[in-house]
Short mmCIF file of C-alpha atoms and ligand atoms in Angstrom, two decimals:
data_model
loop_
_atom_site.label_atom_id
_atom_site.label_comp_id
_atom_site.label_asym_id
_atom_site.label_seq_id
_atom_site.Cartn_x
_atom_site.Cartn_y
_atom_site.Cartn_z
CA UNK A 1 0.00 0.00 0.00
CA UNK A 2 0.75 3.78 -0.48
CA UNK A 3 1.14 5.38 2.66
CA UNK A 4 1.65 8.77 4.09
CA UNK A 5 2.14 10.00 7.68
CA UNK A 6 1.68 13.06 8.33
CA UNK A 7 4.07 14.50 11.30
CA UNK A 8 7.69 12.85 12.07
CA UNK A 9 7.57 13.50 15.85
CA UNK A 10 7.48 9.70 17.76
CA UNK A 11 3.98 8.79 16.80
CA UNK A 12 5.08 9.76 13.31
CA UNK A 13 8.24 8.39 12.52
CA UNK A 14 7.79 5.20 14.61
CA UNK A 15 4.56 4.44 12.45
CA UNK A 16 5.91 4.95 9.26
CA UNK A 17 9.46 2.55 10.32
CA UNK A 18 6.80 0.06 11.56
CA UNK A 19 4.61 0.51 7.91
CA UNK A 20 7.94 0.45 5.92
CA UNK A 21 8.89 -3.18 7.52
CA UNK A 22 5.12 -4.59 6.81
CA UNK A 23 6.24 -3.94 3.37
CA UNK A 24 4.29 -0.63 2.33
CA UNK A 25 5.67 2.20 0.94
CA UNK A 26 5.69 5.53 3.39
CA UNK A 27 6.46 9.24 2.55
CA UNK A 28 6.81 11.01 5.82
CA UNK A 29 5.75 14.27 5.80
CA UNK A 30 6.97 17.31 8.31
CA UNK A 31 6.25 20.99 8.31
CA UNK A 32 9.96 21.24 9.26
CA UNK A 33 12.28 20.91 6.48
CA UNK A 34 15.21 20.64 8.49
CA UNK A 35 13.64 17.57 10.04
CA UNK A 36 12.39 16.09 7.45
CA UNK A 37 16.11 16.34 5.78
CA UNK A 38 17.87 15.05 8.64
CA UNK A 39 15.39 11.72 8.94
CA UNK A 40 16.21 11.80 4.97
CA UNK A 41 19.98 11.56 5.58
CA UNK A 42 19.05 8.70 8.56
CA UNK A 43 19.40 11.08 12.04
CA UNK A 44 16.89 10.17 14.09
CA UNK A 45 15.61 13.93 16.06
CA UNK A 46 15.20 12.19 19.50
CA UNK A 47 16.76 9.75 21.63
CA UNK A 48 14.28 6.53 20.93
CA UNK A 49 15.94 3.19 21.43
CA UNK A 50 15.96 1.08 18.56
CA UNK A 51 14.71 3.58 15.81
CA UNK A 52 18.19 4.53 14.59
CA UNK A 53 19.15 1.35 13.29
CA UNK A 54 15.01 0.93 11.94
CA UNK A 55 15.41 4.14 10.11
CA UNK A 56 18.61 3.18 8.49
CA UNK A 57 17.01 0.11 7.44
CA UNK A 58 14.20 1.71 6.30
CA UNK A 59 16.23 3.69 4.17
CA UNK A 60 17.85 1.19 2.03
CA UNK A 61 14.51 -0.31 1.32
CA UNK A 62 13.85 2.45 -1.50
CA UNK A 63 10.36 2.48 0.27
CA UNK A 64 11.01 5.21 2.67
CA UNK A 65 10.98 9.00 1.93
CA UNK A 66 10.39 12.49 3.71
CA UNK A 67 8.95 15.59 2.25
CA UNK A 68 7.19 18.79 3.48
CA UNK A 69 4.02 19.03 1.00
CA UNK A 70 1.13 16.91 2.44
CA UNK A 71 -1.07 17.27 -1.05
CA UNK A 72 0.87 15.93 -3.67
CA UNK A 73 1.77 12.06 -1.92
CA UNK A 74 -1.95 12.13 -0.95
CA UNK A 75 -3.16 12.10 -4.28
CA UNK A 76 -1.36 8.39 -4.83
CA UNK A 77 -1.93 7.31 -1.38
CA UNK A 78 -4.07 4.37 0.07
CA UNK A 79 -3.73 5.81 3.68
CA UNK A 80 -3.06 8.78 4.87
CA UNK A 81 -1.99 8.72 8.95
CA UNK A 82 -2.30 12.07 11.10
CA UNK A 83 0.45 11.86 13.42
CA UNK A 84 1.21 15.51 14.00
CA UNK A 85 1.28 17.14 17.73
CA UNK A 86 -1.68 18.25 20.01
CA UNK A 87 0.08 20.05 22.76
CA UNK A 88 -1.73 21.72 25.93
CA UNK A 89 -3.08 25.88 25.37
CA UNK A 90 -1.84 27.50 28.17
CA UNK A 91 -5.11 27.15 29.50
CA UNK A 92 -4.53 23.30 29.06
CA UNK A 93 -6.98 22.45 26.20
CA UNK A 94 -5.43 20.60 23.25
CA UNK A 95 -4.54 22.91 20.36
CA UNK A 96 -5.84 21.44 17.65
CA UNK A 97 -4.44 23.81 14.61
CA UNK A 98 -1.64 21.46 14.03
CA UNK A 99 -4.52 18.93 12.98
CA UNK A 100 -6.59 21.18 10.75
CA UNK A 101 -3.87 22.11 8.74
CA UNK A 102 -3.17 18.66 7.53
CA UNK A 103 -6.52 17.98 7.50
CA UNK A 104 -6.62 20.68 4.80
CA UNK A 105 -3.28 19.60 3.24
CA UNK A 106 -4.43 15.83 3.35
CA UNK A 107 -7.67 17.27 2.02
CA UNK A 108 -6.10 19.27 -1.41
CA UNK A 109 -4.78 15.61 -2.11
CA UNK A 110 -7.89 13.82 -1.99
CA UNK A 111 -9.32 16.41 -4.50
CA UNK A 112 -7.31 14.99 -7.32
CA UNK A 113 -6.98 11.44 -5.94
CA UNK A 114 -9.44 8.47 -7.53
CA UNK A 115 -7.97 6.15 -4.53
CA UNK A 116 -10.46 7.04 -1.92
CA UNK A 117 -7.98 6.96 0.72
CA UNK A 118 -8.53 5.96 4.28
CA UNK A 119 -7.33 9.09 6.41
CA UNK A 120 -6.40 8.02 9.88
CA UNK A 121 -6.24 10.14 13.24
CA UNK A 122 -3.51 8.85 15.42
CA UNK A 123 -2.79 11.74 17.35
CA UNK A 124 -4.57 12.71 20.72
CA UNK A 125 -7.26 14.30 20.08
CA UNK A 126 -10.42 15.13 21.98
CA UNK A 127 -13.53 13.08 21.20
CA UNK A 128 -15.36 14.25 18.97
CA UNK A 129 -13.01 15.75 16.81
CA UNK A 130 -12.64 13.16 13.75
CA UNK A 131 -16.00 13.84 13.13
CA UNK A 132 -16.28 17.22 13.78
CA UNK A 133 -13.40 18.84 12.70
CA UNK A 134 -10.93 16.21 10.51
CA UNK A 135 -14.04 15.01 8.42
CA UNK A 136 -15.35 18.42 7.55
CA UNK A 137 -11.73 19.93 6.81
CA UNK A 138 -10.71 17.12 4.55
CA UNK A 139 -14.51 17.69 2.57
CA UNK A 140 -13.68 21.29 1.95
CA UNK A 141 -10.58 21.23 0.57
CA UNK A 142 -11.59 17.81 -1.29
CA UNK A 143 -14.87 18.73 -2.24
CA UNK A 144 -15.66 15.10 -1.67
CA UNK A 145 -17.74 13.59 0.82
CA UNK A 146 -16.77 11.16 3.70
CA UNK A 147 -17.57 7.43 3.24
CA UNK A 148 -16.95 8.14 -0.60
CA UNK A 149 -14.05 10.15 -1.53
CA UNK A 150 -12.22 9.13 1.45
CA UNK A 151 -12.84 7.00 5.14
CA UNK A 152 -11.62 8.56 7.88
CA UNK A 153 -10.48 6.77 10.91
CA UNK A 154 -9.59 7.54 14.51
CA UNK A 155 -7.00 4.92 15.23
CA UNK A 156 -5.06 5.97 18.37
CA UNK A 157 -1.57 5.37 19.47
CA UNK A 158 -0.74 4.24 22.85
CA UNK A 159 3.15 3.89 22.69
CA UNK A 160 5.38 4.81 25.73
CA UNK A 161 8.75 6.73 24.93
CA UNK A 162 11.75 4.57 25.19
CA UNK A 163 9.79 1.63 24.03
CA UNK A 164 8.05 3.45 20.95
CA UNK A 165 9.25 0.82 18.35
CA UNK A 166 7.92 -2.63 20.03
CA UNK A 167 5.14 -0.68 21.18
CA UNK A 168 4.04 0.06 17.22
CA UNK A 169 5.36 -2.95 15.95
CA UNK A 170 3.61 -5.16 18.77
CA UNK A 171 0.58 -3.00 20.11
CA UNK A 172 -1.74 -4.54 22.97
CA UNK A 173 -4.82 -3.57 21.15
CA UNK A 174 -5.57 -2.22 17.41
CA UNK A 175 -8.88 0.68 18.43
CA UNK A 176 -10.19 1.42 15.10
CA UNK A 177 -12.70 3.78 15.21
CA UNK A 178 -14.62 3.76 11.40
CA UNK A 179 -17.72 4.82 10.32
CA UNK A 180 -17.93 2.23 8.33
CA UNK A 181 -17.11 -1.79 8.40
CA UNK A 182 -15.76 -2.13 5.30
CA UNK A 183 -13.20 1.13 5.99
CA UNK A 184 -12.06 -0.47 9.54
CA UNK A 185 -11.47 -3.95 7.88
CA UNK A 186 -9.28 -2.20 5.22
CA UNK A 187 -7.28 -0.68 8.16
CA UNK A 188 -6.93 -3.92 10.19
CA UNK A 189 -5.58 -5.48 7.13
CA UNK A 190 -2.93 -2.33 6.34
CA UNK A 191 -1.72 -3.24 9.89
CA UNK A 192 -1.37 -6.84 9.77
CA UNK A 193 -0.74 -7.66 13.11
CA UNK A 194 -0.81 -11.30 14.34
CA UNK A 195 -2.95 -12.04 17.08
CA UNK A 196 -4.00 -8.53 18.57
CA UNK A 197 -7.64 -7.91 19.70
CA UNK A 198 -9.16 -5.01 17.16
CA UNK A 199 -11.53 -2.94 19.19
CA UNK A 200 -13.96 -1.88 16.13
CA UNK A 201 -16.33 0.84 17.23
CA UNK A 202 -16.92 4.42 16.77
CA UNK A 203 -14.52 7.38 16.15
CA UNK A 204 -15.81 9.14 18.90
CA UNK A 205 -15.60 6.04 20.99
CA UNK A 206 -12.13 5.22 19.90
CA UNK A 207 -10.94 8.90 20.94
CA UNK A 208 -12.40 8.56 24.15
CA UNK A 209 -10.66 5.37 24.53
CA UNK A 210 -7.53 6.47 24.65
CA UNK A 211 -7.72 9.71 26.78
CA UNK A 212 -9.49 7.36 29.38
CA UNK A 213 -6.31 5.03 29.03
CA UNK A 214 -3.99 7.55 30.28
CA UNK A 215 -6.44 8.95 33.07
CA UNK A 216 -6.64 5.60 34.20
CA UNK A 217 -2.88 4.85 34.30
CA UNK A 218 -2.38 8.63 35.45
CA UNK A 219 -5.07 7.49 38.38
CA UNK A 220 -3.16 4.89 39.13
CA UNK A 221 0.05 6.50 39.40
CA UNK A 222 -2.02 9.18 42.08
CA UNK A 223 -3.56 6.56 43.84
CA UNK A 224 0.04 4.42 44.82
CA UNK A 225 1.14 8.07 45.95
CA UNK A 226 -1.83 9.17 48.07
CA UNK A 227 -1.52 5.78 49.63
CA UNK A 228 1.99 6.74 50.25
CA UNK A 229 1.02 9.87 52.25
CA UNK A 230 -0.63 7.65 55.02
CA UNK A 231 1.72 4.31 54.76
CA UNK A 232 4.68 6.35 55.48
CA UNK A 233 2.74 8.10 58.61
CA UNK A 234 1.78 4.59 59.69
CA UNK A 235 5.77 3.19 59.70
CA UNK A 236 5.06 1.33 56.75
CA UNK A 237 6.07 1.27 52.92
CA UNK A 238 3.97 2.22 50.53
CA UNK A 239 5.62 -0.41 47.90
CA UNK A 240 5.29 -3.72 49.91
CA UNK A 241 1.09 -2.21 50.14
CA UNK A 242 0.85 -1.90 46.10
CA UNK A 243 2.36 -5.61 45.98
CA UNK A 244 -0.17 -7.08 48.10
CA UNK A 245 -2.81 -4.60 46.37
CA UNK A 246 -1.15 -4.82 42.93
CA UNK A 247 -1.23 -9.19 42.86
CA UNK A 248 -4.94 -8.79 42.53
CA UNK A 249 -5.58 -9.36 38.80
CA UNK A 250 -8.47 -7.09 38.94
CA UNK A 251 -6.12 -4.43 39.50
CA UNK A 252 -2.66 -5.09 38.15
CA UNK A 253 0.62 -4.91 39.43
CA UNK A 254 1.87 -2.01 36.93
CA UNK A 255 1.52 2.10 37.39
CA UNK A 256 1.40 1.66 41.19
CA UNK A 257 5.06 2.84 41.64
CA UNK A 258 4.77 6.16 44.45
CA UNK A 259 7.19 9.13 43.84
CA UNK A 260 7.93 12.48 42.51
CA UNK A 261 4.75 11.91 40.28
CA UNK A 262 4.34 11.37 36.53
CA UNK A 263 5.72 13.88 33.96
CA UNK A 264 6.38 13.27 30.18
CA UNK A 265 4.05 14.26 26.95
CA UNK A 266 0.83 12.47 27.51
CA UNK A 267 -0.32 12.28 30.72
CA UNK A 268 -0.45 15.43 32.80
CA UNK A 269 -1.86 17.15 28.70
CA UNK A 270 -4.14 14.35 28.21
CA UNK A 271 -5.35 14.80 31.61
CA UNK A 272 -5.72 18.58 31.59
CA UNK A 273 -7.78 18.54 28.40
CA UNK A 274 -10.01 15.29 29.64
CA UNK A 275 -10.73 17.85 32.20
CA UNK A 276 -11.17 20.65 30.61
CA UNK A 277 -13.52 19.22 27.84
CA UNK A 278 -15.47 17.82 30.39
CA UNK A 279 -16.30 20.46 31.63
CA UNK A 280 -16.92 22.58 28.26
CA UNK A 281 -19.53 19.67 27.97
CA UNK A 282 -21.20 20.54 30.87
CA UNK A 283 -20.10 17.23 32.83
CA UNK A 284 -17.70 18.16 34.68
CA UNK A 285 -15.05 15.00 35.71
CA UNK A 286 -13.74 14.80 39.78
CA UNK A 287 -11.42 12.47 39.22
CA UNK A 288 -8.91 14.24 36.79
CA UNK A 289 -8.56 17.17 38.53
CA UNK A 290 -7.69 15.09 41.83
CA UNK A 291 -5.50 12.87 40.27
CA UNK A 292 -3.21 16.35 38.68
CA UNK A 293 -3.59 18.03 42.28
CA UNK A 294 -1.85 14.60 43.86
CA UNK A 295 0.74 14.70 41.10
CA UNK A 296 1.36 18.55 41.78
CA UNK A 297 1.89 17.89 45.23
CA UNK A 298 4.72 15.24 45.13
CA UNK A 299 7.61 16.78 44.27
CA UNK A 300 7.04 18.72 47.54
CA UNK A 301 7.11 15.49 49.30
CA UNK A 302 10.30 15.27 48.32
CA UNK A 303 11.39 18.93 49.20
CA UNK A 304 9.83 18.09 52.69
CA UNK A 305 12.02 14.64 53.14
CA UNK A 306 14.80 16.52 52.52
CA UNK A 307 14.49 19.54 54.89
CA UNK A 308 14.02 16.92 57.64
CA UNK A 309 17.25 15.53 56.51
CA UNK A 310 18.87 18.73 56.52
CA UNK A 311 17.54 20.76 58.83
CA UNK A 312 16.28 22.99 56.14
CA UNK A 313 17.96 23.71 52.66
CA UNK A 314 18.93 27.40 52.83
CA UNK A 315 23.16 27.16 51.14
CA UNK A 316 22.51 23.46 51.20
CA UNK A 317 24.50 21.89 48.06
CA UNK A 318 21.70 19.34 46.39
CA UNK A 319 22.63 17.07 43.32
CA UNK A 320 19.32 16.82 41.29
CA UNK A 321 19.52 13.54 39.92
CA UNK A 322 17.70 12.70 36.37
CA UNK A 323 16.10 15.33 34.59
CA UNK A 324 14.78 13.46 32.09
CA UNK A 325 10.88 12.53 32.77
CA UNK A 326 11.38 8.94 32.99
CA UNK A 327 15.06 6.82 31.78
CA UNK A 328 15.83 6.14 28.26
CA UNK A 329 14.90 9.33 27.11
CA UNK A 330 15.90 13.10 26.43
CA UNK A 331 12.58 14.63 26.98
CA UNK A 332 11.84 16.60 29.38
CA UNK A 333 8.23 17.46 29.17
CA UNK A 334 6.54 17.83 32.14
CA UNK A 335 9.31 16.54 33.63
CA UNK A 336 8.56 16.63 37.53
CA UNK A 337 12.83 17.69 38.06
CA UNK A 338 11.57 21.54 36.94
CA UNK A 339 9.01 21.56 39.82
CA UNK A 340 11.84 20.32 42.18
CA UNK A 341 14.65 22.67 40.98
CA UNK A 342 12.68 25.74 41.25
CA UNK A 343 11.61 24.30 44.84
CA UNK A 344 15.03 23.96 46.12
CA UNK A 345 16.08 27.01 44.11
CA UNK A 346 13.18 28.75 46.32
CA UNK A 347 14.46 27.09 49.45
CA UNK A 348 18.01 28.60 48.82
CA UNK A 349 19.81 25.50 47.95
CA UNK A 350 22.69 24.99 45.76
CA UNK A 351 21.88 22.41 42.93
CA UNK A 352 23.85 20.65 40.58
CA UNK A 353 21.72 18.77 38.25
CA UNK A 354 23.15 15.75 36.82
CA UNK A 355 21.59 13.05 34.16
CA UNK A 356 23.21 11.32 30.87
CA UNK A 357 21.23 12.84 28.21
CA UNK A 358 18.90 15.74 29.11
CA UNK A 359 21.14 18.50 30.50
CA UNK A 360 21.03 20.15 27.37
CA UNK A 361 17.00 19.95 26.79
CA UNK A 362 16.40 20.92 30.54
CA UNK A 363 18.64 23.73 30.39
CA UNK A 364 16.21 24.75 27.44
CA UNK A 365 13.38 24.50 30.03
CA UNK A 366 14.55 26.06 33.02
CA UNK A 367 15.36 28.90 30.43
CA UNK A 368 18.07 30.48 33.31
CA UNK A 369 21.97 29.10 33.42
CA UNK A 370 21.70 25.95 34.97
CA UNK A 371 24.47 24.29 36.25
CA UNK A 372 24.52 20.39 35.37
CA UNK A 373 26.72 17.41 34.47
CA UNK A 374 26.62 14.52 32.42
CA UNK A 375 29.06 12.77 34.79
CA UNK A 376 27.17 11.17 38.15
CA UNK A 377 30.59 11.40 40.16
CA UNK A 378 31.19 14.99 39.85
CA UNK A 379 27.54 15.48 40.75
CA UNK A 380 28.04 13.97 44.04
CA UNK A 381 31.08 15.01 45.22
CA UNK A 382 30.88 16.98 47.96
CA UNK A 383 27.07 17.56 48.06
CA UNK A 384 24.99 17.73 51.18
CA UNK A 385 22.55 15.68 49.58
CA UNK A 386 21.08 13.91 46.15
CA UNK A 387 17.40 13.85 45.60
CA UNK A 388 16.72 11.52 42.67
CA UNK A 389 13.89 11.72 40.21
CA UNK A 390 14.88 9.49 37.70
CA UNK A 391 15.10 5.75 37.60
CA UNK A 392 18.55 5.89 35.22
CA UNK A 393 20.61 2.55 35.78
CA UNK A 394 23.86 4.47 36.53
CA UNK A 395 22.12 4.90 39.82
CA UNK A 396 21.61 1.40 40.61
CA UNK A 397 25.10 1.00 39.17
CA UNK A 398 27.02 3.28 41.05
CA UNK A 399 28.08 1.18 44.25
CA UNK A 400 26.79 2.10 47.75
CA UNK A 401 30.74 2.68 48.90
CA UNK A 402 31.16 5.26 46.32
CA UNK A 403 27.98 7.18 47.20
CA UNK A 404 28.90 6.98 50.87
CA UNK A 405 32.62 8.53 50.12
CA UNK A 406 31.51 11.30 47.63
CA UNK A 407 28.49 13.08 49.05
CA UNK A 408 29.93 15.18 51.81
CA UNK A 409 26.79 14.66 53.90
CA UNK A 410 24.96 10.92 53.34
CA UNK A 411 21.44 11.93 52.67
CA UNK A 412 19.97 10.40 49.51
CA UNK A 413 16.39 11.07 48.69
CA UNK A 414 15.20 8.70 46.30
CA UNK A 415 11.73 9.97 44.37
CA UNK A 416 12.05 6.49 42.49
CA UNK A 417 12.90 3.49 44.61
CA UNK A 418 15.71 3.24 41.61
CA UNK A 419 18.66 2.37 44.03
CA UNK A 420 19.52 -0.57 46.22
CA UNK A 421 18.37 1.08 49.57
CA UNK A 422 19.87 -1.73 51.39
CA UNK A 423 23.01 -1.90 50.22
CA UNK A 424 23.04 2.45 50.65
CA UNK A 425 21.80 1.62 54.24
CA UNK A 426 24.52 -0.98 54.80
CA UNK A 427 27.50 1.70 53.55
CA UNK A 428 25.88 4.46 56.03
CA UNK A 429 23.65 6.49 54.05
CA UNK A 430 20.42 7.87 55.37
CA UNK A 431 17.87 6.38 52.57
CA UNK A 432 14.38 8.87 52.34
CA UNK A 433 12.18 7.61 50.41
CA UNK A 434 8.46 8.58 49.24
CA UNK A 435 6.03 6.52 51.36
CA UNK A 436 8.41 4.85 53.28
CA UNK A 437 9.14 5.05 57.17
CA UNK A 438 11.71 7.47 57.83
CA UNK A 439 15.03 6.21 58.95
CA UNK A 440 16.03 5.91 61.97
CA UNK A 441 17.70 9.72 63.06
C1 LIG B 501 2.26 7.21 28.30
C2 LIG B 501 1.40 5.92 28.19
O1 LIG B 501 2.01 4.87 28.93
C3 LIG B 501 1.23 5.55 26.73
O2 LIG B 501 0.38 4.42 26.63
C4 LIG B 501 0.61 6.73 26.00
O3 LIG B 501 0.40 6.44 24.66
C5 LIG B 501 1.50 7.95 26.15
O4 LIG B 501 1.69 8.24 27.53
P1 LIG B 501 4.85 7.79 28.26
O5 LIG B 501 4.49 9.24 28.30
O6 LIG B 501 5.94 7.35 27.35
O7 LIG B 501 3.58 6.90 27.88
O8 LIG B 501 5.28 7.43 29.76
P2 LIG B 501 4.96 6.29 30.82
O9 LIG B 501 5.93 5.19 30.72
O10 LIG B 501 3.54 5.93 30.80
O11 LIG B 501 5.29 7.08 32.17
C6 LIG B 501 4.62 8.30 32.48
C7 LIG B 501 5.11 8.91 33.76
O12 LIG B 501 4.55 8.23 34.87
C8 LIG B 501 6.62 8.89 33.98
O13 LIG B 501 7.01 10.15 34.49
C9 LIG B 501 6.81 7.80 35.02
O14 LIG B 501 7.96 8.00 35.78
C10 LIG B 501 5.54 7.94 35.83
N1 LIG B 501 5.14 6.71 36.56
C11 LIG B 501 4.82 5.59 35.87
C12 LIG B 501 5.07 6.73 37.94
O15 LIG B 501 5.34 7.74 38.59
N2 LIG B 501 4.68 5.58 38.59
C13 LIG B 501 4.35 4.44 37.93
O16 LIG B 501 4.00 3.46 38.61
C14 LIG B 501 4.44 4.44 36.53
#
């Protein structure tokens, strides 16, 4: 099959790597012509395991190609995949302009196509808006009518960063949300995937699907660290509770890890504009909003573990550990290391931030000098304290001796659970940890 995606960000580019090796042929389209050059020449724009080596593969297959004009591939194409960004207004809804421009782009294609294509939402979007917004874009600029000059689809993504590329090439579920049968079968076939449950239903259904996924697992993640609050004021740990809850298979054991909270690109935006367009509906959701207010309020829990290590953080030295929003990635997106550095910035401490592949992105953040590391010893030596936020393996790595003899004072704070606390315990640091009992003073 022809295929285009619209939008090389990782929905985009790991969806047209994953088409490319079911044997279609893909012409990836960005805005960006400096991106869309650079993923010519085989540089991947992002740290995603795996998708170097796929896109240099891709490449030699003479079935790969980038370009910035959406129209003209259209007009050839079987399929036509929207993978271009919704991020959060500043009042948190999604900003949808990014979609109705390609709508319109995809749309001046289908004009002077005879293919009717199948035009396929994968990005975020709120429900609703296949229907509403991509359907009647694409049939003014095509002058053609949905269900005969072209099929659209809401057919939603739900792959994690750092795992991006099994996640497309192996999903859990295939939600195809048609309006008709016939247009949904076509999809399930352009896939091809072995033994994965197709939800068929609506557009509007399938949309809602997937912000409800990452409520849920947001949820989740809340729910581990509210029960954290009272496990660690009851002498017990929080983690060894979510096992015994987590063993249930009602519930599951994943998303129950307590911390700093969750960051990254989906969650805290989908959230916001789950809530938001709730509300615009007139049914307002509780949930969502409780579930953000939780995550808000953990980094301070790890702000307030810290002063009770220290004695309070005014000319304190902190190392910041991980800046990234979760390991295996550069992004920094929501990361929750911004709402701790301006916390113990506010406090009066002296941080030195330290992770293997983020400095640069969260220096872009912060917007202000930052001073950071990529090397873990430097970051240590001769701190007062490390808080950690994220779970990178040079943590776990790093033996307990040499934590113990670099930190000038041996408080760890671990927003994670991502070292051995044992072993740190056993070489004489004082181990905090979200939800757990404090350590003996
Ligand atoms: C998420 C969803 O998992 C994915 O299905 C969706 O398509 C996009 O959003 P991603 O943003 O890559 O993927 O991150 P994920 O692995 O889900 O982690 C999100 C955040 O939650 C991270 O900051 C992580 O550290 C945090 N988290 C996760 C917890 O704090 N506790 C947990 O138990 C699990």
């Amino acid at each position: 099959m022809q295929c285009v995606v619209a939008g090389a960000g990782y929905v985009g580019l790991t969806t047209a790597l994953v088409l490319v090796e079911k044997g279609h042929t893909v012409v990836l389209v960005d805005v960006d012509e400096a991106r869309a050059q650079r993923i010519a020449a085989g540089e991947v724009p992002f740290h995603e395991p795996g998708v170097e080596p796929a896109l240099k593969s891709a490449l030699t297959t003479g079935r790969f190609s980038t370009g910035t004009d959406l129209a003209a591939p259209t007009v050839t194409a079987d399929a036509v995949f929207l993978c271009v960004g919704t991020p959060a207004r500043p009042n948190g809804d999604a900003d949808l302009s990014f979609i109705k421009a390609a709508a319109k782009g995809i749309g001046r294609g289908v004009r002077r196509s005879n293919l009717a294509p199948l035009v396929i939402v994968k990005s975020t979007v709120p429900p609703g808006t296949t229907t509403d917004l991509v359907v009647p874009a694409v049939a003014k600029a095509s002058r053609k009518s949905e269900g005969a000059g072209f099929h659209a689809i809401a057919n939603p993504e739900f792959l994690r960063e750092g795992r991006a590329l099994e996640d497309a090439r192996r999903p859990d579920r295939l939600v195809v949300g048609a309006f008709g049968a016939e247009a949904g079968q076509r999809l399930v076939e352009l896939w091809g995937h072995e033994g994965v449950p197709v939800v068929a239903t609506s557009p509007t259904a399938a949309e809602l699907i997937k912000y409800a996924s990452n409520a849920f697992l947001a949820t989740k993640v809340s729910f581990a660290n509210e029960m954290a609050l009272l496990a660690a004021s009851l002498g017990v740990d929080v983690y060894e509770v979510m096992r015994g809850v987590g063993l249930d298979p009602r519930i599951g054991a994943e998303f129950l890890r307590a911390g700093v909270g969750f960051g990254g690109s989906c969650l805290p935006k989908d959230l916001k504009a789950l809530h938001r367009f709730a509300r615009r509906r007139g049914k307002p959701l509780r949930l969502p909003r409780a579930v953000l207010e939780i995550n808000e309020r953990q980094p301070q829990e790890a702000i307030r573990l810290l002063e009770h290590a220290l004695g309070g953080l005014a000319d304190k030295s902190v190392a910041l550990l991980g800046l990234a929003f979760k390991p295996d990635t550069d992004d920094v997106r929501e990361t929750r290391a911004l709402p701790l550095y301006r916390a113990l910035r506010a406090a009066g401490a002296r941080v030195i931030c330290w992770d293997p592949l983020a400095v640069k992105n969260f220096q872009r953040l912060v917007g202000d000098p930052v001073d950071a590391t990529e090397d873990l010893r430097q970051a240590l030596t001769g701190r007062d304290a490390a808080v950690i936020q994220t779970e990178w393996t040079q943590l776990r790595d790093l033996p307990a001796d040499d934590w113990k003899r670099l930190l000038r004072n041996p408080v760890v704070v671990d927003g994670r659970r991502s070292v051995d606390a044992a072993g740190l315990v056993a070489a004489g640091i004082r181990y905090y940890a979200i939800g757990a009992p404090l350590p003996p003073s």
